[in-house]
Amino acid sequence: MLIDDLMLLPTLLLLSLPHVELGPRPAYLTDLLPAGELKTTLSQCLQQPAKRQTFSIGHRGAPLQFPEHSQASYVAAIRMGAGILECDVTFTADKQLVCRHAQCDLHQTTDILLRPELAKKCTTPFSPATAEQPATASCCASDIALAEYKTLCAKMDGVDASASKVEDYVNGSPSWRTTLYQQCSAPLSHQESIALFKAHGVMMTPELKAAEVAMPYQGNYSQAQYAQQMIDEYKAAGVSPAQVWPQSFQLEDIRYWLKHEPEFAKQAVYLDGRVDDPNYDATKPELLSPGFTELKAEGLNIIAPPLWVLVTVENGKVVPSAYAKAAKAAGLDIITWSLERSGALANGGGWYYQSIASVTSDDSMTLQLLDVLAQQVGVIGVFSDWPATTTFYANCMLQHNN
């Protein structure tokens, strides 16, 4: 059933966003840069007006400060000039598509545990921490119907595993994710995200999330039906395939779209999770199977590994990795994820910076890494939890990208 934009998104047509608002963070990061050409160039751009950039991809919206996949988060990313917005797609008990990073993350991204009638439907109810084990819970979109899902309030991602009370567990977001903007912003359905993005003229990159329930779901909802339903909702909304960048970590989803939806598959993005395998050898990306050339031959045009996979350190400098060089040599375009998701970078940057931890000591590495990715690796887009950063960089350094 198609969604009535005016009924379900009453503020949609009131949000005229005539210009891009970058805020103070790009200047903060630029000021931290060591003296040199990059700092000089970016500093000169700080006072220039910015335009929307497709290089700038809103990862779940703008979840550094707004609850992910909420209308507030998406509108913030649009205001920051993101040219592409992401809805991670999963499904509810009544097989309706919604924007959630994982099928079973409602306990950490919404207030479901504070709503007794819905909390009792969770796959795993809240269990308080004890001396022997951490607090646990698991609440899935597939535990509730769409109408119930729409009553929830999105919240900042995170839980307190040491909590003995459910209220403390729910309020356990990392300290560097502010709750200042955590008013009750409803999580969106996939159709609502399409309506919002379409109204503001931004491109869309839905990620078909892996099901955390047995498929076929309820015995009659297959993976293929799930993958097709996601595309069908763009067709029903009259969205051109050129405006959509469908993603998946599952190569079989990509192959399904290549076969059944070739126009939408032209911009399909294979999220390369193979690099998380303990046996992955960063010096020998050619051992990945299927290889980059094979993927290109199948019709894939875009591959997307995490940030750390595309760079390494040589002589104290961040440079393109063997993976980046091999993917480009095979004719693949590259998108990467996710900038501004690591909190403060003073102690090496964590998971997303693991290949360059030895030279990561403060937040200035955000822009230094972004510059290498854009200028040396040649990525066509970067997911960011605070798209103002990527929008600013693209406006200053990649004026053609809009």
CSV table of C-alpha atoms in Angstrom, one decimal:
chain,number,residue,atom,x,y,z
A,1,MET,CA,0.0,0.0,0.0
A,2,LEU,CA,1.4,3.4,-1.0
A,3,ILE,CA,1.9,5.9,1.8
A,4,ASP,CA,0.2,9.3,1.7
A,5,ASP,CA,3.1,11.7,2.1
A,6,LEU,CA,0.9,14.5,3.5
A,7,MET,CA,-0.7,12.2,6.1
A,8,LEU,CA,2.3,10.4,7.4
A,9,LEU,CA,4.9,13.1,7.0
A,10,PRO,CA,3.0,16.3,7.9
A,11,THR,CA,6.1,18.4,8.0
A,12,LEU,CA,7.5,17.2,4.7
A,13,LEU,CA,6.4,20.1,2.5
A,14,LEU,CA,7.2,22.6,5.2
A,15,LEU,CA,10.9,21.7,5.1
A,16,SER,CA,12.2,23.9,2.4
A,17,LEU,CA,16.0,23.5,2.8
A,18,PRO,CA,17.2,26.1,0.3
A,19,HIS,CA,20.9,26.1,1.4
A,20,VAL,CA,23.4,23.8,3.1
A,21,GLU,CA,24.2,24.3,6.8
A,22,LEU,CA,27.6,22.9,7.7
A,23,GLY,CA,27.8,24.1,11.4
A,24,PRO,CA,31.1,24.3,13.4
A,25,ARG,CA,32.5,20.8,13.0
A,26,PRO,CA,34.3,21.2,9.7
A,27,ALA,CA,36.1,24.2,11.1
A,28,TYR,CA,36.9,22.4,14.3
A,29,LEU,CA,38.5,19.5,12.3
A,30,THR,CA,40.3,21.9,10.0
A,31,ASP,CA,41.8,23.8,12.9
A,32,LEU,CA,43.3,20.6,14.2
A,33,LEU,CA,45.1,19.7,11.0
A,34,PRO,CA,48.9,20.0,11.0
A,35,ALA,CA,50.3,22.9,9.0
A,36,GLY,CA,50.4,22.2,5.3
A,37,GLU,CA,48.7,22.3,2.0
A,38,LEU,CA,45.5,20.5,3.1
A,39,LYS,CA,45.0,22.8,6.1
A,40,THR,CA,45.6,25.9,4.0
A,41,THR,CA,43.2,24.9,1.3
A,42,LEU,CA,40.4,23.7,3.6
A,43,SER,CA,40.8,26.8,5.8
A,44,GLN,CA,40.3,29.0,2.7
A,45,CYS,CA,37.0,27.2,2.0
A,46,LEU,CA,35.5,27.6,5.5
A,47,GLN,CA,33.6,30.8,4.6
A,48,GLN,CA,32.4,29.7,1.2
A,49,PRO,CA,28.7,28.7,0.7
A,50,ALA,CA,28.3,24.9,0.3
A,51,LYS,CA,26.2,22.9,-2.2
A,52,ARG,CA,24.7,19.4,-1.8
A,53,GLN,CA,27.2,16.7,-2.8
A,54,THR,CA,26.6,13.0,-3.8
A,55,PHE,CA,30.1,12.3,-2.4
A,56,SER,CA,28.5,12.9,1.0
A,57,ILE,CA,26.4,10.0,2.1
A,58,GLY,CA,24.3,10.2,5.2
A,59,HIS,CA,25.0,7.0,7.1
A,60,ARG,CA,21.6,6.3,8.9
A,61,GLY,CA,21.1,10.0,8.6
A,62,ALA,CA,23.3,12.0,11.0
A,63,PRO,CA,23.5,9.7,14.0
A,64,LEU,CA,26.5,11.3,15.6
A,65,GLN,CA,23.9,13.6,17.3
A,66,PHE,CA,20.5,12.5,16.2
A,67,PRO,CA,18.8,9.1,16.7
A,68,GLU,CA,19.6,7.0,13.7
A,69,HIS,CA,17.0,6.3,11.0
A,70,SER,CA,14.6,8.8,12.5
A,71,GLN,CA,13.0,11.7,10.6
A,72,ALA,CA,15.1,14.1,12.7
A,73,SER,CA,18.3,12.3,11.8
A,74,TYR,CA,17.5,12.3,8.1
A,75,VAL,CA,16.5,15.9,8.0
A,76,ALA,CA,19.7,16.9,9.7
A,77,ALA,CA,21.7,15.0,7.1
A,78,ILE,CA,19.7,16.7,4.3
A,79,ARG,CA,20.5,20.1,5.9
A,80,MET,CA,24.2,19.2,6.0
A,81,GLY,CA,24.2,18.7,2.2
A,82,ALA,CA,24.3,14.9,2.0
A,83,GLY,CA,23.4,14.0,-1.6
A,84,ILE,CA,22.6,10.4,-0.8
A,85,LEU,CA,20.7,9.1,2.3
A,86,GLU,CA,20.7,5.6,3.7
A,87,CYS,CA,17.7,3.5,4.9
A,88,ASP,CA,18.9,0.2,6.2
A,89,VAL,CA,16.0,-2.1,5.4
A,90,THR,CA,14.5,-4.9,7.5
A,91,PHE,CA,10.9,-6.1,8.0
A,92,THR,CA,8.2,-6.3,10.7
A,93,ALA,CA,6.0,-9.1,11.8
A,94,ASP,CA,3.5,-8.2,9.1
A,95,LYS,CA,6.2,-8.1,6.5
A,96,GLN,CA,6.4,-4.3,6.1
A,97,LEU,CA,9.8,-2.8,5.4
A,98,VAL,CA,11.3,-0.3,7.9
A,99,CYS,CA,14.5,1.6,8.4
A,100,ARG,CA,16.6,-0.2,11.0
A,101,HIS,CA,20.3,-1.0,11.1
A,102,ALA,CA,19.6,-4.5,12.1
A,103,GLN,CA,16.4,-6.6,12.4
A,104,CYS,CA,17.0,-7.1,16.1
A,105,ASP,CA,18.3,-3.7,17.4
A,106,LEU,CA,15.1,-2.1,18.7
A,107,HIS,CA,16.2,-2.6,22.3
A,108,GLN,CA,19.2,-0.3,21.7
A,109,THR,CA,17.9,2.2,19.2
A,110,THR,CA,14.3,2.8,20.4
A,111,ASP,CA,12.4,3.0,23.7
A,112,ILE,CA,10.6,-0.4,23.2
A,113,LEU,CA,11.8,-1.7,26.5
A,114,LEU,CA,10.1,1.2,28.3
A,115,ARG,CA,6.7,0.2,26.8
A,116,PRO,CA,5.5,-2.8,28.7
A,117,GLU,CA,2.9,-4.0,26.2
A,118,LEU,CA,5.6,-4.1,23.4
A,119,ALA,CA,8.5,-5.1,25.6
A,120,LYS,CA,6.8,-8.4,26.4
A,121,LYS,CA,6.8,-9.2,22.7
A,122,CYS,CA,10.6,-9.0,22.5
A,123,THR,CA,12.5,-12.1,21.4
A,124,THR,CA,14.6,-11.8,24.6
A,125,PRO,CA,13.1,-9.7,27.4
A,126,PHE,CA,15.4,-7.5,29.5
A,127,SER,CA,17.6,-9.3,31.9
A,128,PRO,CA,19.6,-7.2,34.5
A,129,ALA,CA,23.3,-7.5,34.9
A,130,THR,CA,24.6,-9.8,37.6
A,131,ALA,CA,28.0,-10.5,39.0
A,132,GLU,CA,28.4,-13.3,36.5
A,133,GLN,CA,26.9,-11.8,33.3
A,134,PRO,CA,26.0,-8.5,31.6
A,135,ALA,CA,22.5,-7.2,31.1
A,136,THR,CA,20.8,-8.5,27.9
A,137,ALA,CA,17.8,-8.0,25.7
A,138,SER,CA,16.9,-8.5,22.1
A,139,CYS,CA,13.9,-6.8,20.5
A,140,CYS,CA,13.3,-7.3,16.7
A,141,ALA,CA,11.3,-5.4,14.2
A,142,SER,CA,9.9,-8.8,13.3
A,143,ASP,CA,8.5,-9.1,16.9
A,144,ILE,CA,5.9,-6.4,16.2
A,145,ALA,CA,3.7,-5.1,13.5
A,146,LEU,CA,4.3,-1.9,11.5
A,147,ALA,CA,1.6,0.0,13.4
A,148,GLU,CA,3.3,-0.9,16.7
A,149,TYR,CA,6.7,0.0,15.4
A,150,LYS,CA,5.4,3.5,14.4
A,151,THR,CA,4.5,4.2,18.1
A,152,LEU,CA,8.1,3.9,19.2
A,153,CYS,CA,10.5,6.8,19.8
A,154,ALA,CA,14.0,6.5,18.2
A,155,LYS,CA,16.9,7.0,20.6
A,156,MET,CA,20.6,7.2,20.4
A,157,ASP,CA,22.3,3.8,19.7
A,158,GLY,CA,23.7,2.1,22.7
A,159,VAL,CA,22.9,0.3,26.0
A,160,ASP,CA,24.5,0.0,29.4
A,161,ALA,CA,25.4,-3.7,29.8
A,162,SER,CA,26.2,-3.1,33.5
A,163,ALA,CA,22.7,-1.9,34.3
A,164,SER,CA,20.5,-3.5,36.9
A,165,LYS,CA,17.4,-1.5,35.8
A,166,VAL,CA,15.9,-1.3,32.4
A,167,GLU,CA,15.8,2.5,32.4
A,168,ASP,CA,19.6,2.6,32.9
A,169,TYR,CA,20.1,-0.1,30.2
A,170,VAL,CA,18.2,1.9,27.7
A,171,ASN,CA,20.0,5.1,28.5
A,172,GLY,CA,23.4,3.6,27.9
A,173,SER,CA,24.6,5.4,24.7
A,174,PRO,CA,28.3,6.3,24.5
A,175,SER,CA,29.1,9.7,26.0
A,176,TRP,CA,30.3,11.1,22.7
A,177,ARG,CA,26.8,10.6,21.2
A,178,THR,CA,24.8,13.5,22.5
A,179,THR,CA,21.2,13.0,23.7
A,180,LEU,CA,20.6,16.7,23.4
A,181,TYR,CA,18.4,16.2,20.3
A,182,GLN,CA,16.8,13.0,21.5
A,183,GLN,CA,13.2,14.2,21.5
A,184,CYS,CA,10.7,11.7,20.4
A,185,SER,CA,11.4,11.3,16.7
A,186,ALA,CA,9.5,8.4,15.2
A,187,PRO,CA,11.5,5.7,13.3
A,188,LEU,CA,10.5,5.6,9.7
A,189,SER,CA,9.2,2.9,7.4
A,190,HIS,CA,11.0,2.3,4.1
A,191,GLN,CA,8.2,4.0,2.2
A,192,GLU,CA,8.3,7.0,4.5
A,193,SER,CA,12.0,7.4,3.9
A,194,ILE,CA,11.4,7.3,0.1
A,195,ALA,CA,8.8,10.0,0.4
A,196,LEU,CA,11.1,12.2,2.6
A,197,PHE,CA,14.1,11.8,0.3
A,198,LYS,CA,12.1,12.3,-2.8
A,199,ALA,CA,10.6,15.5,-1.5
A,200,HIS,CA,14.0,16.9,-0.9
A,201,GLY,CA,15.6,15.8,-4.1
A,202,VAL,CA,18.3,13.5,-2.6
A,203,MET,CA,19.4,10.1,-3.8
A,204,MET,CA,18.6,7.0,-1.8
A,205,THR,CA,20.8,4.1,-0.8
A,206,PRO,CA,18.8,1.3,0.9
A,207,GLU,CA,20.7,-1.6,2.4
A,208,LEU,CA,18.9,-4.9,2.5
A,209,LYS,CA,19.8,-6.2,5.9
A,210,ALA,CA,20.4,-9.9,6.6
A,211,ALA,CA,17.3,-11.5,8.2
A,212,GLU,CA,17.8,-12.6,11.8
A,213,VAL,CA,14.8,-14.9,11.6
A,214,ALA,CA,14.6,-18.1,9.6
A,215,MET,CA,13.9,-17.6,6.0
A,216,PRO,CA,11.4,-18.1,4.4
A,217,TYR,CA,9.8,-16.1,7.1
A,218,GLN,CA,6.5,-17.5,8.4
A,219,GLY,CA,7.1,-20.2,5.7
A,220,ASN,CA,6.0,-17.9,2.8
A,221,TYR,CA,8.4,-14.9,2.7
A,222,SER,CA,11.6,-15.7,0.9
A,223,GLN,CA,14.8,-13.8,0.6
A,224,ALA,CA,14.0,-13.2,-3.1
A,225,GLN,CA,10.6,-11.7,-2.2
A,226,TYR,CA,12.3,-9.5,0.4
A,227,ALA,CA,14.9,-8.3,-2.1
A,228,GLN,CA,12.2,-7.7,-4.7
A,229,GLN,CA,9.8,-5.9,-2.3
A,230,MET,CA,12.5,-3.3,-1.5
A,231,ILE,CA,12.9,-2.5,-5.2
A,232,ASP,CA,9.2,-2.5,-5.8
A,233,GLU,CA,8.6,0.2,-3.2
A,234,TYR,CA,10.9,2.6,-5.3
A,235,LYS,CA,8.9,1.7,-8.4
A,236,ALA,CA,5.6,2.3,-6.7
A,237,ALA,CA,6.8,5.7,-5.6
A,238,GLY,CA,8.0,6.6,-9.1
A,239,VAL,CA,11.6,6.8,-8.2
A,240,SER,CA,14.1,6.4,-11.1
A,241,PRO,CA,16.7,3.7,-10.8
A,242,ALA,CA,19.3,6.4,-11.4
A,243,GLN,CA,18.3,7.8,-8.0
A,244,VAL,CA,18.8,4.5,-6.1
A,245,TRP,CA,22.0,2.8,-4.9
A,246,PRO,CA,20.8,-0.6,-3.4
A,247,GLN,CA,23.3,-2.2,-1.1
A,248,SER,CA,23.8,-5.6,0.5
A,249,PHE,CA,26.5,-7.6,2.3
A,250,GLN,CA,25.0,-10.7,0.8
A,251,LEU,CA,26.4,-11.3,-2.7
A,252,GLU,CA,23.3,-13.3,-3.6
A,253,ASP,CA,21.1,-10.2,-3.1
A,254,ILE,CA,23.3,-8.3,-5.6
A,255,ARG,CA,23.1,-11.2,-8.0
A,256,TYR,CA,19.3,-11.3,-7.6
A,257,TRP,CA,19.1,-7.6,-8.6
A,258,LEU,CA,21.5,-8.1,-11.5
A,259,LYS,CA,19.3,-10.8,-12.9
A,260,HIS,CA,15.8,-9.4,-12.1
A,261,GLU,CA,16.3,-5.7,-11.7
A,262,PRO,CA,19.2,-4.8,-14.0
A,263,GLU,CA,18.4,-1.1,-14.2
A,264,PHE,CA,18.5,-0.7,-10.4
A,265,ALA,CA,21.5,-3.0,-10.2
A,266,LYS,CA,23.7,-0.6,-12.3
A,267,GLN,CA,24.3,1.2,-9.0
A,268,ALA,CA,24.1,-1.8,-6.7
A,269,VAL,CA,26.7,-1.6,-3.9
A,270,TYR,CA,28.4,-4.8,-2.7
A,271,LEU,CA,29.3,-4.2,1.0
A,272,ASP,CA,32.4,-6.3,1.3
A,273,GLY,CA,32.3,-7.9,4.7
A,274,ARG,CA,34.7,-10.6,3.6
A,275,VAL,CA,37.6,-8.5,5.0
A,276,ASP,CA,36.3,-9.2,8.5
A,277,ASP,CA,37.3,-12.8,8.2
A,278,PRO,CA,40.2,-13.6,10.5
A,279,ASN,CA,42.0,-15.2,7.6
A,280,TYR,CA,41.8,-12.1,5.4
A,281,ASP,CA,45.3,-11.1,4.3
A,282,ALA,CA,45.4,-7.3,3.6
A,283,THR,CA,48.6,-7.8,1.6
A,284,LYS,CA,46.9,-10.3,-0.7
A,285,PRO,CA,43.4,-9.1,-1.6
A,286,GLU,CA,43.7,-11.2,-4.8
A,287,LEU,CA,42.9,-14.2,-2.6
A,288,LEU,CA,39.4,-13.0,-2.0
A,289,SER,CA,36.8,-15.1,-3.8
A,290,PRO,CA,35.2,-14.2,-6.1
A,291,GLY,CA,37.9,-11.8,-7.1
A,292,PHE,CA,37.5,-8.2,-8.2
A,293,THR,CA,37.7,-9.0,-11.9
A,294,GLU,CA,35.1,-11.8,-11.5
A,295,LEU,CA,32.7,-9.5,-9.7
A,296,LYS,CA,33.1,-6.9,-12.4
A,297,ALA,CA,32.4,-9.6,-15.0
A,298,GLU,CA,29.2,-10.5,-13.2
A,299,GLY,CA,28.0,-7.0,-13.7
A,300,LEU,CA,28.9,-5.4,-10.3
A,301,ASN,CA,30.1,-1.8,-10.7
A,302,ILE,CA,30.6,-0.6,-7.1
A,303,ILE,CA,32.2,-2.3,-4.1
A,304,ALA,CA,32.2,-0.9,-0.6
A,305,PRO,CA,34.7,-2.0,2.1
A,306,PRO,CA,35.1,-0.2,5.5
A,307,LEU,CA,37.5,2.7,5.7
A,308,TRP,CA,40.5,0.8,7.1
A,309,VAL,CA,40.6,-1.7,4.2
A,310,LEU,CA,41.4,1.0,1.7
A,311,VAL,CA,44.5,2.5,3.4
A,312,THR,CA,47.7,1.5,5.0
A,313,VAL,CA,50.8,3.2,6.4
A,314,GLU,CA,54.1,3.5,4.6
A,315,ASN,CA,56.9,5.6,5.9
A,316,GLY,CA,54.6,7.3,8.4
A,317,LYS,CA,52.1,8.3,5.8
A,318,VAL,CA,48.6,7.1,4.9
A,319,VAL,CA,48.5,5.6,1.4
A,320,PRO,CA,46.2,3.4,-0.6
A,321,SER,CA,46.1,-0.3,0.3
A,322,ALA,CA,46.6,-3.3,-2.0
A,323,TYR,CA,42.9,-3.8,-1.9
A,324,ALA,CA,42.2,-0.3,-3.1
A,325,LYS,CA,44.6,-0.6,-6.0
A,326,ALA,CA,43.3,-4.1,-7.0
A,327,ALA,CA,39.6,-3.0,-6.9
A,328,LYS,CA,40.4,0.1,-9.1
A,329,ALA,CA,42.5,-2.0,-11.5
A,330,ALA,CA,39.5,-4.3,-12.0
A,331,GLY,CA,37.3,-1.3,-13.0
A,332,LEU,CA,35.3,-1.1,-9.9
A,333,ASP,CA,34.1,2.1,-8.3
A,334,ILE,CA,34.6,2.3,-4.6
A,335,ILE,CA,32.4,3.7,-1.8
A,336,THR,CA,33.5,3.4,1.9
A,337,TRP,CA,32.1,3.5,5.4
A,338,SER,CA,31.8,5.1,7.9
A,339,LEU,CA,33.4,8.4,8.8
A,340,GLU,CA,32.6,10.1,12.1
A,341,ARG,CA,31.5,6.9,13.7
A,342,SER,CA,34.4,6.3,16.0
A,343,GLY,CA,34.2,9.1,18.6
A,344,ALA,CA,37.4,10.8,19.6
A,345,LEU,CA,40.5,9.5,17.7
A,346,ALA,CA,43.0,10.1,20.4
A,347,ASN,CA,43.7,6.5,21.0
A,348,GLY,CA,44.1,5.2,17.5
A,349,GLY,CA,40.5,5.5,16.2
A,350,GLY,CA,39.3,2.0,17.0
A,351,TRP,CA,37.9,-0.5,14.4
A,352,TYR,CA,37.5,1.9,11.5
A,353,TYR,CA,41.1,3.1,11.8
A,354,GLN,CA,42.8,-0.2,12.6
A,355,SER,CA,45.1,-0.2,9.6
A,356,ILE,CA,46.4,3.3,10.3
A,357,ALA,CA,46.2,3.3,14.1
A,358,SER,CA,49.9,4.0,14.4
A,359,VAL,CA,49.5,7.5,12.9
A,360,THR,CA,46.1,8.3,14.4
A,361,SER,CA,46.4,10.4,17.5
A,362,ASP,CA,43.7,13.1,17.2
A,363,ASP,CA,40.5,14.1,15.3
A,364,SER,CA,42.5,15.7,12.5
A,365,MET,CA,42.9,12.3,11.0
A,366,THR,CA,39.3,12.5,10.0
A,367,LEU,CA,40.1,15.0,7.2
A,368,GLN,CA,43.6,13.5,6.5
A,369,LEU,CA,42.0,10.1,5.9
A,370,LEU,CA,39.2,11.6,3.8
A,371,ASP,CA,41.8,13.4,1.6
A,372,VAL,CA,43.7,10.2,0.9
A,373,LEU,CA,40.4,8.3,0.1
A,374,ALA,CA,39.3,11.0,-2.3
A,375,GLN,CA,42.5,12.1,-4.0
A,376,GLN,CA,44.6,8.9,-4.0
A,377,VAL,CA,42.1,6.0,-3.7
A,378,GLY,CA,39.5,7.8,-5.8
A,379,VAL,CA,36.4,6.8,-3.9
A,380,ILE,CA,33.2,8.1,-5.3
A,381,GLY,CA,31.4,8.5,-2.0
A,382,VAL,CA,31.9,8.2,1.7
A,383,PHE,CA,29.3,7.3,4.3
A,384,SER,CA,29.4,9.6,7.3
A,385,ASP,CA,27.6,9.8,10.7
A,386,TRP,CA,28.0,13.6,10.4
A,387,PRO,CA,27.7,14.5,6.7
A,388,ALA,CA,28.7,18.1,7.1
A,389,THR,CA,32.3,16.9,7.2
A,390,THR,CA,32.1,15.1,3.9
A,391,THR,CA,30.0,17.8,2.3
A,392,PHE,CA,32.5,20.5,3.3
A,393,TYR,CA,35.4,18.5,2.0
A,394,ALA,CA,33.7,17.8,-1.4
A,395,ASN,CA,32.7,21.4,-1.9
A,396,CYS,CA,36.3,22.5,-1.3
A,397,MET,CA,38.3,19.7,-3.0
A,398,LEU,CA,35.8,18.1,-5.4
A,399,GLN,CA,33.9,20.9,-6.9
A,400,HIS,CA,32.7,18.7,-9.8
A,401,ASN,CA,30.9,16.3,-7.4
A,402,ASN,CA,27.3,17.6,-7.0
